[in-house]
Amino acid sequence: MLTEALVVSALLFLIGTFGVLVRRNAIIMFLCIELQLNAANLSFVALSRHLGIDGQVFVFFVMTVAAAEAAVGLAIIISIFRHYQTVNVDNFNLLKW
Amino acid sequence: MAEILFYVFAAIAVGGALGVVLQKNPVGSLLFMVVSLGSVAGLFVLFEAHFLAAIQVIVYAGAIMVLFLFVIMLLNLGHDYRADLRLGFWSVLAFATVGGLAGLLARQFRGAEESPIYQHFPGPAALDSLIVEQGVVGVIARPLFTDYVVAFELTGILLLVALVGAIVLAKRRV
């Protein structure tokens, strides 16, 4: 079941990468990054079955970092939206406000 | 039984992920993401990571996704049905990148399970007996509060910094 889990994890990661590259909505791009993190978590858990419990501890940390990242990222998106009135990434071309 | 459940959860997870990318409505995208996260939690249970499965449902599918939903509703994007797929050059780049990554990953999977590296590690049986001995939470709590205690405390500081940063960034007037 390990190889199958790694294949599923790879598929989820590839779909996430595809979403980040193809979508324009900043929130959906962000959601796709979460999808990639989740794919990494799945392969950590699958491998921790064979390689010891440390993988699960890493997943715990990844989830915490993902929560912190989501909070800060969404705050940035809100502050960008206040300025441009849109979340379409094609319109963001200045590194100041 | 476990094999069948594995394929069911894997199919739902991949289907949900495809829904996230292909759904035009941001709220629909988000709900597909919740489905995907929930079935990945099911996969965690199949790999005996019960605590992480619970955390995945409560923190990821519960808290973080509700935060996303809250922002979508705050910015009033729920009825923005215009397609926002980037076509042309970007889709070519996306297919090339994803294809290249898939090719690189596929090379790694050949004979993954017979790899000699697994002989140096305890393996599933040792982990199962550890779970019986210490419980599903104890087995992850023990390394978390001994070997990884510095990282654990730093994570607390990271969350505090993220909290302050999010409030400052989202405030109208600092």
PDB file of C-alpha atoms in Angstrom, chain A residues 25-74:
ATOM      1  CA  ASN A  25      -7.889  33.960  -8.375  1.00  0.00           C
ATOM      2  CA  ALA A  26      -5.362  34.528  -5.562  1.00  0.00           C
ATOM      3  CA  ILE A  27      -7.462  32.656  -2.988  1.00  0.00           C
ATOM      4  CA  ILE A  28      -7.766  29.570  -5.230  1.00  0.00           C
ATOM      5  CA  MET A  29      -4.013  29.664  -5.880  1.00  0.00           C
ATOM      6  CA  PHE A  30      -3.530  29.732  -2.120  1.00  0.00           C
ATOM      7  CA  LEU A  31      -5.928  26.797  -1.729  1.00  0.00           C
ATOM      8  CA  CYS A  32      -3.861  24.856  -4.276  1.00  0.00           C
ATOM      9  CA  ILE A  33      -0.718  25.521  -2.205  1.00  0.00           C
ATOM     10  CA  GLU A  34      -2.567  23.977   0.766  1.00  0.00           C
ATOM     11  CA  LEU A  35      -3.310  21.018  -1.495  1.00  0.00           C
ATOM     12  CA  GLN A  36       0.415  20.615  -2.151  1.00  0.00           C
ATOM     13  CA  LEU A  37       1.194  20.762   1.585  1.00  0.00           C
ATOM     14  CA  ASN A  38      -1.461  18.125   2.158  1.00  0.00           C
ATOM     15  CA  ALA A  39       0.059  15.871  -0.514  1.00  0.00           C
ATOM     16  CA  ALA A  40       3.419  16.157   1.258  1.00  0.00           C
ATOM     17  CA  ASN A  41       1.674  15.261   4.544  1.00  0.00           C
ATOM     18  CA  LEU A  42       0.188  12.141   2.966  1.00  0.00           C
ATOM     19  CA  SER A  43       3.583  10.887   1.826  1.00  0.00           C
ATOM     20  CA  PHE A  44       5.064  11.665   5.274  1.00  0.00           C
ATOM     21  CA  VAL A  45       2.357   9.585   6.970  1.00  0.00           C
ATOM     22  CA  ALA A  46       2.656   6.716   4.462  1.00  0.00           C
ATOM     23  CA  LEU A  47       6.426   6.549   4.941  1.00  0.00           C
ATOM     24  CA  SER A  48       6.199   6.905   8.736  1.00  0.00           C
ATOM     25  CA  ARG A  49       4.511   3.490   8.769  1.00  0.00           C
ATOM     26  CA  HIS A  50       7.809   1.972   7.642  1.00  0.00           C
ATOM     27  CA  LEU A  51      10.432   4.447   8.825  1.00  0.00           C
ATOM     28  CA  GLY A  52       9.276   5.265  12.367  1.00  0.00           C
ATOM     29  CA  ILE A  53       7.010   7.753  14.110  1.00  0.00           C
ATOM     30  CA  ASP A  54       9.083  10.890  13.300  1.00  0.00           C
ATOM     31  CA  GLY A  55       7.195  11.388  10.032  1.00  0.00           C
ATOM     32  CA  GLN A  56       3.969  11.941  11.939  1.00  0.00           C
ATOM     33  CA  VAL A  57       5.650  14.546  14.150  1.00  0.00           C
ATOM     34  CA  PHE A  58       6.762  16.389  10.998  1.00  0.00           C
ATOM     35  CA  VAL A  59       3.176  16.321   9.714  1.00  0.00           C
ATOM     36  CA  PHE A  60       2.108  17.946  12.975  1.00  0.00           C
ATOM     37  CA  PHE A  61       4.593  20.789  12.370  1.00  0.00           C
ATOM     38  CA  VAL A  62       3.611  21.118   8.709  1.00  0.00           C
ATOM     39  CA  MET A  63      -0.023  21.577   9.752  1.00  0.00           C
ATOM     40  CA  THR A  64       0.918  24.283  12.264  1.00  0.00           C
ATOM     41  CA  VAL A  65       3.000  26.129   9.693  1.00  0.00           C
ATOM     42  CA  ALA A  66       0.126  25.787   7.195  1.00  0.00           C
ATOM     43  CA  ALA A  67      -2.249  27.371   9.703  1.00  0.00           C
ATOM     44  CA  ALA A  68       0.131  30.289  10.322  1.00  0.00           C
ATOM     45  CA  GLU A  69       0.699  30.660   6.571  1.00  0.00           C
ATOM     46  CA  ALA A  70      -3.044  30.680   5.872  1.00  0.00           C
ATOM     47  CA  ALA A  71      -3.648  33.407   8.456  1.00  0.00           C
ATOM     48  CA  VAL A  72      -0.881  35.700   7.156  1.00  0.00           C
ATOM     49  CA  GLY A  73      -1.582  34.954   3.474  1.00  0.00           C
ATOM     50  CA  LEU A  74      -5.283  35.695   3.767  1.00  0.00           C
TER      51      LEU A  74
END
